[in-house]
mmCIF file with all atom_site columns, C-alpha atoms in Angstrom:
data_model
loop_
_atom_site.group_PDB
_atom_site.id
_atom_site.type_symbol
_atom_site.label_atom_id
_atom_site.label_alt_id
_atom_site.label_comp_id
_atom_site.label_asym_id
_atom_site.label_entity_id
_atom_site.label_seq_id
_atom_site.pdbx_PDB_ins_code
_atom_site.Cartn_x
_atom_site.Cartn_y
_atom_site.Cartn_z
_atom_site.occupancy
_atom_site.B_iso_or_equiv
_atom_site.pdbx_formal_charge
_atom_site.auth_seq_id
_atom_site.auth_comp_id
_atom_site.auth_asym_id
_atom_site.auth_atom_id
_atom_site.pdbx_PDB_model_num
ATOM 1   C CA . MET A 1 1   ? 35.965 2.773   -13.858 1.00 0.00 ? 1   MET A CA 1
ATOM 2   C CA . LYS A 1 2   ? 34.683 1.943   -17.308 1.00 0.00 ? 2   LYS A CA 1
ATOM 3   C CA . SER A 1 3   ? 33.087 4.757   -19.302 1.00 0.00 ? 3   SER A CA 1
ATOM 4   C CA . PHE A 1 4   ? 30.326 4.471   -21.884 1.00 0.00 ? 4   PHE A CA 1
ATOM 5   C CA . ASP A 1 5   ? 32.866 4.875   -24.657 1.00 0.00 ? 5   ASP A CA 1
ATOM 6   C CA . ALA A 1 6   ? 34.960 2.042   -23.181 1.00 0.00 ? 6   ALA A CA 1
ATOM 7   C CA . LEU A 1 7   ? 31.904 -0.177  -22.654 1.00 0.00 ? 7   LEU A CA 1
ATOM 8   C CA . THR A 1 8   ? 31.772 -2.552  -25.579 1.00 0.00 ? 8   THR A CA 1
ATOM 9   C CA . THR A 1 9   ? 28.767 -4.102  -27.230 1.00 0.00 ? 9   THR A CA 1
ATOM 10  C CA . SER A 1 10  ? 30.202 -7.415  -26.015 1.00 0.00 ? 10  SER A CA 1
ATOM 11  C CA . ASP A 1 11  ? 30.035 -6.105  -22.399 1.00 0.00 ? 11  ASP A CA 1
ATOM 12  C CA . ILE A 1 12  ? 26.395 -5.157  -22.844 1.00 0.00 ? 12  ILE A CA 1
ATOM 13  C CA . ALA A 1 13  ? 25.519 -8.390  -24.667 1.00 0.00 ? 13  ALA A CA 1
ATOM 14  C CA . GLU A 1 14  ? 27.178 -10.503 -21.975 1.00 0.00 ? 14  GLU A CA 1
ATOM 15  C CA . ARG A 1 15  ? 25.248 -8.793  -19.166 1.00 0.00 ? 15  ARG A CA 1
ATOM 16  C CA . ALA A 1 16  ? 22.012 -9.055  -21.142 1.00 0.00 ? 16  ALA A CA 1
ATOM 17  C CA . GLY A 1 17  ? 22.566 -12.749 -21.831 1.00 0.00 ? 17  GLY A CA 1
ATOM 18  C CA . PHE A 1 18  ? 22.903 -12.303 -25.611 1.00 0.00 ? 18  PHE A CA 1
ATOM 19  C CA . SER A 1 19  ? 25.627 -13.081 -28.055 1.00 0.00 ? 19  SER A CA 1
ATOM 20  C CA . ARG A 1 20  ? 27.117 -9.977  -29.664 1.00 0.00 ? 20  ARG A CA 1
ATOM 21  C CA . ALA A 1 21  ? 25.489 -10.875 -32.995 1.00 0.00 ? 21  ALA A CA 1
ATOM 22  C CA . SER A 1 22  ? 22.088 -11.421 -31.376 1.00 0.00 ? 22  SER A CA 1
ATOM 23  C CA . MET A 1 23  ? 22.294 -8.054  -29.696 1.00 0.00 ? 23  MET A CA 1
ATOM 24  C CA . TYR A 1 24  ? 22.427 -6.301  -33.057 1.00 0.00 ? 24  TYR A CA 1
ATOM 25  C CA . PHE A 1 25  ? 19.369 -8.258  -34.140 1.00 0.00 ? 25  PHE A CA 1
ATOM 26  C CA . TYR A 1 26  ? 17.383 -6.684  -31.285 1.00 0.00 ? 26  TYR A CA 1
ATOM 27  C CA . PHE A 1 27  ? 19.066 -3.293  -30.913 1.00 0.00 ? 27  PHE A CA 1
ATOM 28  C CA . SER A 1 28  ? 20.271 -0.818  -33.489 1.00 0.00 ? 28  SER A CA 1
ATOM 29  C CA . SER A 1 29  ? 22.862 0.856   -31.268 1.00 0.00 ? 29  SER A CA 1
ATOM 30  C CA . LYS A 1 30  ? 24.895 0.540   -28.113 1.00 0.00 ? 30  LYS A CA 1
ATOM 31  C CA . GLN A 1 31  ? 22.758 3.317   -26.570 1.00 0.00 ? 31  GLN A CA 1
ATOM 32  C CA . GLU A 1 32  ? 19.519 1.476   -27.327 1.00 0.00 ? 32  GLU A CA 1
ATOM 33  C CA . ALA A 1 33  ? 20.911 -1.726  -25.811 1.00 0.00 ? 33  ALA A CA 1
ATOM 34  C CA . LEU A 1 34  ? 22.111 0.148   -22.722 1.00 0.00 ? 34  LEU A CA 1
ATOM 35  C CA . VAL A 1 35  ? 18.649 1.666   -22.207 1.00 0.00 ? 35  VAL A CA 1
ATOM 36  C CA . ALA A 1 36  ? 17.004 -1.770  -22.461 1.00 0.00 ? 36  ALA A CA 1
ATOM 37  C CA . LEU A 1 37  ? 19.510 -3.388  -20.104 1.00 0.00 ? 37  LEU A CA 1
ATOM 38  C CA . PHE A 1 38  ? 19.241 -0.515  -17.633 1.00 0.00 ? 38  PHE A CA 1
ATOM 39  C CA . ALA A 1 39  ? 15.431 -0.728  -17.749 1.00 0.00 ? 39  ALA A CA 1
ATOM 40  C CA . ARG A 1 40  ? 15.631 -4.405  -16.846 1.00 0.00 ? 40  ARG A CA 1
ATOM 41  C CA . THR A 1 41  ? 18.126 -3.664  -14.079 1.00 0.00 ? 41  THR A CA 1
ATOM 42  C CA . VAL A 1 42  ? 16.076 -0.882  -12.489 1.00 0.00 ? 42  VAL A CA 1
ATOM 43  C CA . GLU A 1 43  ? 12.900 -2.961  -12.618 1.00 0.00 ? 43  GLU A CA 1
ATOM 44  C CA . ALA A 1 44  ? 14.481 -5.232  -10.009 1.00 0.00 ? 44  ALA A CA 1
ATOM 45  C CA . LEU A 1 45  ? 15.279 -2.152  -7.909  1.00 0.00 ? 45  LEU A CA 1
ATOM 46  C CA . ARG A 1 46  ? 11.702 -0.937  -8.280  1.00 0.00 ? 46  ARG A CA 1
ATOM 47  C CA . GLU A 1 47  ? 10.311 -4.276  -7.102  1.00 0.00 ? 47  GLU A CA 1
ATOM 48  C CA . LYS A 1 48  ? 12.634 -4.280  -4.082  1.00 0.00 ? 48  LYS A CA 1
ATOM 49  C CA . SER A 1 49  ? 11.745 -0.654  -3.298  1.00 0.00 ? 49  SER A CA 1
ATOM 50  C CA . ARG A 1 50  ? 8.020  -1.393  -3.428  1.00 0.00 ? 50  ARG A CA 1
ATOM 51  C CA . ALA A 1 51  ? 8.609  -4.365  -1.132  1.00 0.00 ? 51  ALA A CA 1
ATOM 52  C CA . ALA A 1 52  ? 10.497 -2.109  1.292   1.00 0.00 ? 52  ALA A CA 1
ATOM 53  C CA . ALA A 1 53  ? 7.582  0.339   1.437   1.00 0.00 ? 53  ALA A CA 1
ATOM 54  C CA . ASP A 1 54  ? 5.215  -2.499  2.318   1.00 0.00 ? 54  ASP A CA 1
ATOM 55  C CA . ASP A 1 55  ? 7.606  -4.323  4.668   1.00 0.00 ? 55  ASP A CA 1
ATOM 56  C CA . PRO A 1 56  ? 5.739  -4.928  7.942   1.00 0.00 ? 56  PRO A CA 1
ATOM 57  C CA . ALA A 1 57  ? 9.016  -5.470  9.821   1.00 0.00 ? 57  ALA A CA 1
ATOM 58  C CA . ALA A 1 58  ? 10.178 -3.054  12.479  1.00 0.00 ? 58  ALA A CA 1
ATOM 59  C CA . PRO A 1 59  ? 11.813 0.020   10.885  1.00 0.00 ? 59  PRO A CA 1
ATOM 60  C CA . ARG A 1 60  ? 15.303 -1.117  11.961  1.00 0.00 ? 60  ARG A CA 1
ATOM 61  C CA . ASP A 1 61  ? 14.835 -4.439  10.152  1.00 0.00 ? 61  ASP A CA 1
ATOM 62  C CA . ALA A 1 62  ? 13.127 -2.855  7.142   1.00 0.00 ? 62  ALA A CA 1
ATOM 63  C CA . ILE A 1 63  ? 16.069 -0.466  6.740   1.00 0.00 ? 63  ILE A CA 1
ATOM 64  C CA . ALA A 1 64  ? 18.600 -3.293  6.969   1.00 0.00 ? 64  ALA A CA 1
ATOM 65  C CA . THR A 1 65  ? 16.680 -5.335  4.401   1.00 0.00 ? 65  THR A CA 1
ATOM 66  C CA . ALA A 1 66  ? 16.265 -2.417  1.982   1.00 0.00 ? 66  ALA A CA 1
ATOM 67  C CA . VAL A 1 67  ? 19.953 -1.494  2.163   1.00 0.00 ? 67  VAL A CA 1
ATOM 68  C CA . ALA A 1 68  ? 21.047 -5.127  1.691   1.00 0.00 ? 68  ALA A CA 1
ATOM 69  C CA . ARG A 1 69  ? 18.769 -5.562  -1.320  1.00 0.00 ? 69  ARG A CA 1
ATOM 70  C CA . THR A 1 70  ? 20.039 -2.339  -2.870  1.00 0.00 ? 70  THR A CA 1
ATOM 71  C CA . ARG A 1 71  ? 23.644 -3.367  -2.229  1.00 0.00 ? 71  ARG A CA 1
ATOM 72  C CA . ASP A 1 72  ? 22.972 -6.702  -3.925  1.00 0.00 ? 72  ASP A CA 1
ATOM 73  C CA . ARG A 1 73  ? 21.636 -4.933  -7.053  1.00 0.00 ? 73  ARG A CA 1
ATOM 74  C CA . TRP A 1 74  ? 24.724 -2.712  -7.152  1.00 0.00 ? 74  TRP A CA 1
ATOM 75  C CA . ARG A 1 75  ? 26.972 -5.747  -6.655  1.00 0.00 ? 75  ARG A CA 1
ATOM 76  C CA . GLU A 1 76  ? 25.327 -7.591  -9.520  1.00 0.00 ? 76  GLU A CA 1
ATOM 77  C CA . HIS A 1 77  ? 24.803 -4.671  -11.925 1.00 0.00 ? 77  HIS A CA 1
ATOM 78  C CA . GLY A 1 78  ? 27.219 -1.967  -10.760 1.00 0.00 ? 78  GLY A CA 1
ATOM 79  C CA . LEU A 1 79  ? 29.007 -1.506  -14.063 1.00 0.00 ? 79  LEU A CA 1
ATOM 80  C CA . ILE A 1 80  ? 25.814 -1.064  -16.077 1.00 0.00 ? 80  ILE A CA 1
ATOM 81  C CA . MET A 1 81  ? 24.295 1.179   -13.405 1.00 0.00 ? 81  MET A CA 1
ATOM 82  C CA . ARG A 1 82  ? 27.361 3.428   -13.228 1.00 0.00 ? 82  ARG A CA 1
ATOM 83  C CA . VAL A 1 83  ? 27.659 3.742   -17.002 1.00 0.00 ? 83  VAL A CA 1
ATOM 84  C CA . ALA A 1 84  ? 23.931 4.358   -17.361 1.00 0.00 ? 84  ALA A CA 1
ATOM 85  C CA . LEU A 1 85  ? 23.941 7.004   -14.636 1.00 0.00 ? 85  LEU A CA 1
ATOM 86  C CA . ASP A 1 86  ? 26.923 8.679   -16.281 1.00 0.00 ? 86  ASP A CA 1
ATOM 87  C CA . GLN A 1 87  ? 24.920 8.777   -19.531 1.00 0.00 ? 87  GLN A CA 1
ATOM 88  C CA . SER A 1 88  ? 21.623 9.881   -17.977 1.00 0.00 ? 88  SER A CA 1
ATOM 89  C CA . SER A 1 89  ? 22.057 13.479  -19.111 1.00 0.00 ? 89  SER A CA 1
ATOM 90  C CA . ASN A 1 90  ? 22.878 12.361  -22.671 1.00 0.00 ? 90  ASN A CA 1
ATOM 91  C CA . ILE A 1 91  ? 20.241 9.637   -22.939 1.00 0.00 ? 91  ILE A CA 1
ATOM 92  C CA . PRO A 1 92  ? 16.937 11.055  -21.648 1.00 0.00 ? 92  PRO A CA 1
ATOM 93  C CA . GLU A 1 93  ? 15.293 7.613   -21.341 1.00 0.00 ? 93  GLU A CA 1
ATOM 94  C CA . ILE A 1 94  ? 17.893 6.593   -18.782 1.00 0.00 ? 94  ILE A CA 1
ATOM 95  C CA . GLY A 1 95  ? 17.445 9.809   -16.803 1.00 0.00 ? 95  GLY A CA 1
ATOM 96  C CA . THR A 1 96  ? 13.688 9.248   -16.730 1.00 0.00 ? 96  THR A CA 1
ATOM 97  C CA . LEU A 1 97  ? 14.014 5.591   -15.700 1.00 0.00 ? 97  LEU A CA 1
ATOM 98  C CA . TRP A 1 98  ? 16.400 6.483   -12.883 1.00 0.00 ? 98  TRP A CA 1
ATOM 99  C CA . THR A 1 99  ? 14.310 9.406   -11.610 1.00 0.00 ? 99  THR A CA 1
ATOM 100 C CA . GLU A 1 100 ? 11.169 7.252   -11.588 1.00 0.00 ? 100 GLU A CA 1
ATOM 101 C CA . THR A 1 101 ? 13.036 4.482   -9.765  1.00 0.00 ? 101 THR A CA 1
ATOM 102 C CA . ALA A 1 102 ? 14.431 6.943   -7.232  1.00 0.00 ? 102 ALA A CA 1
ATOM 103 C CA . GLU A 1 103 ? 10.911 8.248   -6.536  1.00 0.00 ? 103 GLU A CA 1
ATOM 104 C CA . ILE A 1 104 ? 9.750  4.709   -5.711  1.00 0.00 ? 104 ILE A CA 1
ATOM 105 C CA . PHE A 1 105 ? 12.728 4.309   -3.361  1.00 0.00 ? 105 PHE A CA 1
ATOM 106 C CA . ILE A 1 106 ? 12.022 7.729   -1.824  1.00 0.00 ? 106 ILE A CA 1
ATOM 107 C CA . ASP A 1 107 ? 8.422  6.623   -1.201  1.00 0.00 ? 107 ASP A CA 1
ATOM 108 C CA . ALA A 1 108 ? 9.731  3.504   0.556   1.00 0.00 ? 108 ALA A CA 1
ATOM 109 C CA . ILE A 1 109 ? 12.221 5.461   2.654   1.00 0.00 ? 109 ILE A CA 1
ATOM 110 C CA . THR A 1 110 ? 9.488  7.960   3.554   1.00 0.00 ? 110 THR A CA 1
ATOM 111 C CA . ALA A 1 111 ? 7.125  5.171   4.646   1.00 0.00 ? 111 ALA A CA 1
ATOM 112 C CA . ILE A 1 112 ? 9.796  3.601   6.845   1.00 0.00 ? 112 ILE A CA 1
ATOM 113 C CA . LEU A 1 113 ? 10.767 6.962   8.355   1.00 0.00 ? 113 LEU A CA 1
ATOM 114 C CA . VAL A 1 114 ? 7.127  7.742   9.172   1.00 0.00 ? 114 VAL A CA 1
ATOM 115 C CA . ARG A 1 115 ? 6.717  4.302   10.770  1.00 0.00 ? 115 ARG A CA 1
ATOM 116 C CA . ALA A 1 116 ? 9.815  5.092   12.844  1.00 0.00 ? 116 ALA A CA 1
ATOM 117 C CA . GLY A 1 117 ? 8.171  8.284   14.095  1.00 0.00 ? 117 GLY A CA 1
ATOM 118 C CA . VAL A 1 118 ? 9.635  10.956  11.808  1.00 0.00 ? 118 VAL A CA 1
ATOM 119 C CA . ALA A 1 119 ? 7.099  13.726  11.261  1.00 0.00 ? 119 ALA A CA 1
ATOM 120 C CA . SER A 1 120 ? 5.317  13.682  7.921   1.00 0.00 ? 120 SER A CA 1
ATOM 121 C CA . HIS A 1 121 ? 5.222  17.355  6.939   1.00 0.00 ? 121 HIS A CA 1
ATOM 122 C CA . ASP A 1 122 ? 6.593  19.494  4.120   1.00 0.00 ? 122 ASP A CA 1
ATOM 123 C CA . GLY A 1 123 ? 9.475  21.094  5.999   1.00 0.00 ? 123 GLY A CA 1
ATOM 124 C CA . PRO A 1 124 ? 13.167 20.333  5.560   1.00 0.00 ? 124 PRO A CA 1
ATOM 125 C CA . ASP A 1 125 ? 13.033 17.959  8.525   1.00 0.00 ? 125 ASP A CA 1
ATOM 126 C CA . GLY A 1 126 ? 9.908  16.169  7.304   1.00 0.00 ? 126 GLY A CA 1
ATOM 127 C CA . ALA A 1 127 ? 10.033 12.504  6.336   1.00 0.00 ? 127 ALA A CA 1
ATOM 128 C CA . ARG A 1 128 ? 9.862  13.101  2.569   1.00 0.00 ? 128 ARG A CA 1
ATOM 129 C CA . ALA A 1 129 ? 12.638 15.722  2.531   1.00 0.00 ? 129 ALA A CA 1
ATOM 130 C CA . LEU A 1 130 ? 14.838 13.475  4.639   1.00 0.00 ? 130 LEU A CA 1
ATOM 131 C CA . ALA A 1 131 ? 13.991 10.515  2.371   1.00 0.00 ? 131 ALA A CA 1
ATOM 132 C CA . HIS A 1 132 ? 15.204 12.497  -0.646  1.00 0.00 ? 132 HIS A CA 1
ATOM 133 C CA . ALA A 1 133 ? 18.540 13.153  1.053   1.00 0.00 ? 133 ALA A CA 1
ATOM 134 C CA . VAL A 1 134 ? 18.907 9.528   2.184   1.00 0.00 ? 134 VAL A CA 1
ATOM 135 C CA . CYS A 1 135 ? 18.035 8.192   -1.279  1.00 0.00 ? 135 CYS A CA 1
ATOM 136 C CA . TRP A 1 136 ? 20.575 10.315  -3.117  1.00 0.00 ? 136 TRP A CA 1
ATOM 137 C CA . MET A 1 137 ? 23.200 9.697   -0.436  1.00 0.00 ? 137 MET A CA 1
ATOM 138 C CA . ILE A 1 138 ? 22.732 5.953   -0.942  1.00 0.00 ? 138 ILE A CA 1
ATOM 139 C CA . GLU A 1 139 ? 22.918 6.296   -4.724  1.00 0.00 ? 139 GLU A CA 1
ATOM 140 C CA . ARG A 1 140 ? 26.182 8.242   -4.728  1.00 0.00 ? 140 ARG A CA 1
ATOM 141 C CA . THR A 1 141 ? 27.734 6.121   -1.985  1.00 0.00 ? 141 THR A CA 1
ATOM 142 C CA . PHE A 1 142 ? 26.892 2.852   -3.733  1.00 0.00 ? 142 PHE A CA 1
ATOM 143 C CA . TYR A 1 143 ? 27.917 4.279   -7.117  1.00 0.00 ? 143 TYR A CA 1
ATOM 144 C CA . ARG A 1 144 ? 31.403 5.016   -5.849  1.00 0.00 ? 144 ARG A CA 1
ATOM 145 C CA . ALA A 1 145 ? 31.849 1.919   -3.689  1.00 0.00 ? 145 ALA A CA 1
ATOM 146 C CA . SER A 1 146 ? 30.668 -0.452  -6.425  1.00 0.00 ? 146 SER A CA 1
ATOM 147 C CA . ALA A 1 147 ? 33.527 0.790   -8.599  1.00 0.00 ? 147 ALA A CA 1
ATOM 148 C CA . ILE A 1 148 ? 36.105 -0.027  -5.926  1.00 0.00 ? 148 ILE A CA 1
ATOM 149 C CA . SER A 1 149 ? 35.442 -3.540  -4.622  1.00 0.00 ? 149 SER A CA 1
ATOM 150 C CA . PRO A 1 150 ? 32.810 -5.847  -3.120  1.00 0.00 ? 150 PRO A CA 1
ATOM 151 C CA . GLU A 1 151 ? 34.283 -5.086  0.308   1.00 0.00 ? 151 GLU A CA 1
ATOM 152 C CA . ALA A 1 152 ? 33.952 -1.347  -0.261  1.00 0.00 ? 152 ALA A CA 1
ATOM 153 C CA . LEU A 1 153 ? 30.340 -1.916  -1.277  1.00 0.00 ? 153 LEU A CA 1
ATOM 154 C CA . ASP A 1 154 ? 29.681 -3.896  1.915   1.00 0.00 ? 154 ASP A CA 1
ATOM 155 C CA . GLN A 1 155 ? 31.209 -1.121  4.016   1.00 0.00 ? 155 GLN A CA 1
ATOM 156 C CA . ALA A 1 156 ? 29.215 1.514   2.135   1.00 0.00 ? 156 ALA A CA 1
ATOM 157 C CA . ALA A 1 157 ? 26.014 -0.456  2.713   1.00 0.00 ? 157 ALA A CA 1
ATOM 158 C CA . GLU A 1 158 ? 26.706 -0.607  6.437   1.00 0.00 ? 158 GLU A CA 1
ATOM 159 C CA . THR A 1 159 ? 27.420 3.132   6.559   1.00 0.00 ? 159 THR A CA 1
ATOM 160 C CA . CYS A 1 160 ? 24.202 3.876   4.654   1.00 0.00 ? 160 CYS A CA 1
ATOM 161 C CA . ARG A 1 161 ? 22.250 1.624   7.030   1.00 0.00 ? 161 ARG A CA 1
ATOM 162 C CA . VAL A 1 162 ? 23.680 3.519   10.017  1.00 0.00 ? 162 VAL A CA 1
ATOM 163 C CA . VAL A 1 163 ? 22.933 6.946   8.518   1.00 0.00 ? 163 VAL A CA 1
ATOM 164 C CA . TRP A 1 164 ? 19.368 5.990   7.521   1.00 0.00 ? 164 TRP A CA 1
ATOM 165 C CA . SER A 1 165 ? 18.776 4.487   10.974  1.00 0.00 ? 165 SER A CA 1
ATOM 166 C CA . ARG A 1 166 ? 20.016 7.620   12.699  1.00 0.00 ? 166 ARG A CA 1
ATOM 167 C CA . VAL A 1 167 ? 17.833 9.806   10.481  1.00 0.00 ? 167 VAL A CA 1
ATOM 168 C CA . ALA A 1 168 ? 14.942 7.577   11.591  1.00 0.00 ? 168 ALA A CA 1
ATOM 169 C CA . GLY A 1 169 ? 15.897 8.128   15.221  1.00 0.00 ? 169 GLY A CA 1
ATOM 170 C CA . ILE A 1 170 ? 16.899 4.495   15.650  1.00 0.00 ? 170 ILE A CA 1
ATOM 171 C CA . GLU A 1 171 ? 20.057 3.642   17.503  1.00 0.00 ? 171 GLU A CA 1
ATOM 172 C CA . ALA A 1 172 ? 22.290 1.964   14.940  1.00 0.00 ? 172 ALA A CA 1
#
């Protein structure tokens, strides 16, 4: 797994679609470039999460779609996401971006759980509390699997789909 220190400006520039020289025209540091690239990456996750919350499909299908879309983002941007998450305590802008993105995903998970019949109350077995647990389980599972291989990521996505479905009371 590549760390922030091992991540080069060329790595960031390549993923952002810039030449290395152009990157320094727009950004004064590797941290600043990482924040901008991560912001662009999580915006796609936010859009997909909002779509999941509004998905009129049956909960089983909405869960499958949301997990597949999230897997696809991790497949495409796993390196940047892992490095950014590792730096989230050192770079407050990244921590804020990720927390805000997670809240949108938690809202989507909550909406799907409620549609599946999970009670919407404030207790530990309420839809929102369960959505928090599912969201962070997906994040950690995809984080780890995306560092291993595309096949590991596919398997992780299927496991997350099964867990989320079971939390929703849907036979997986």
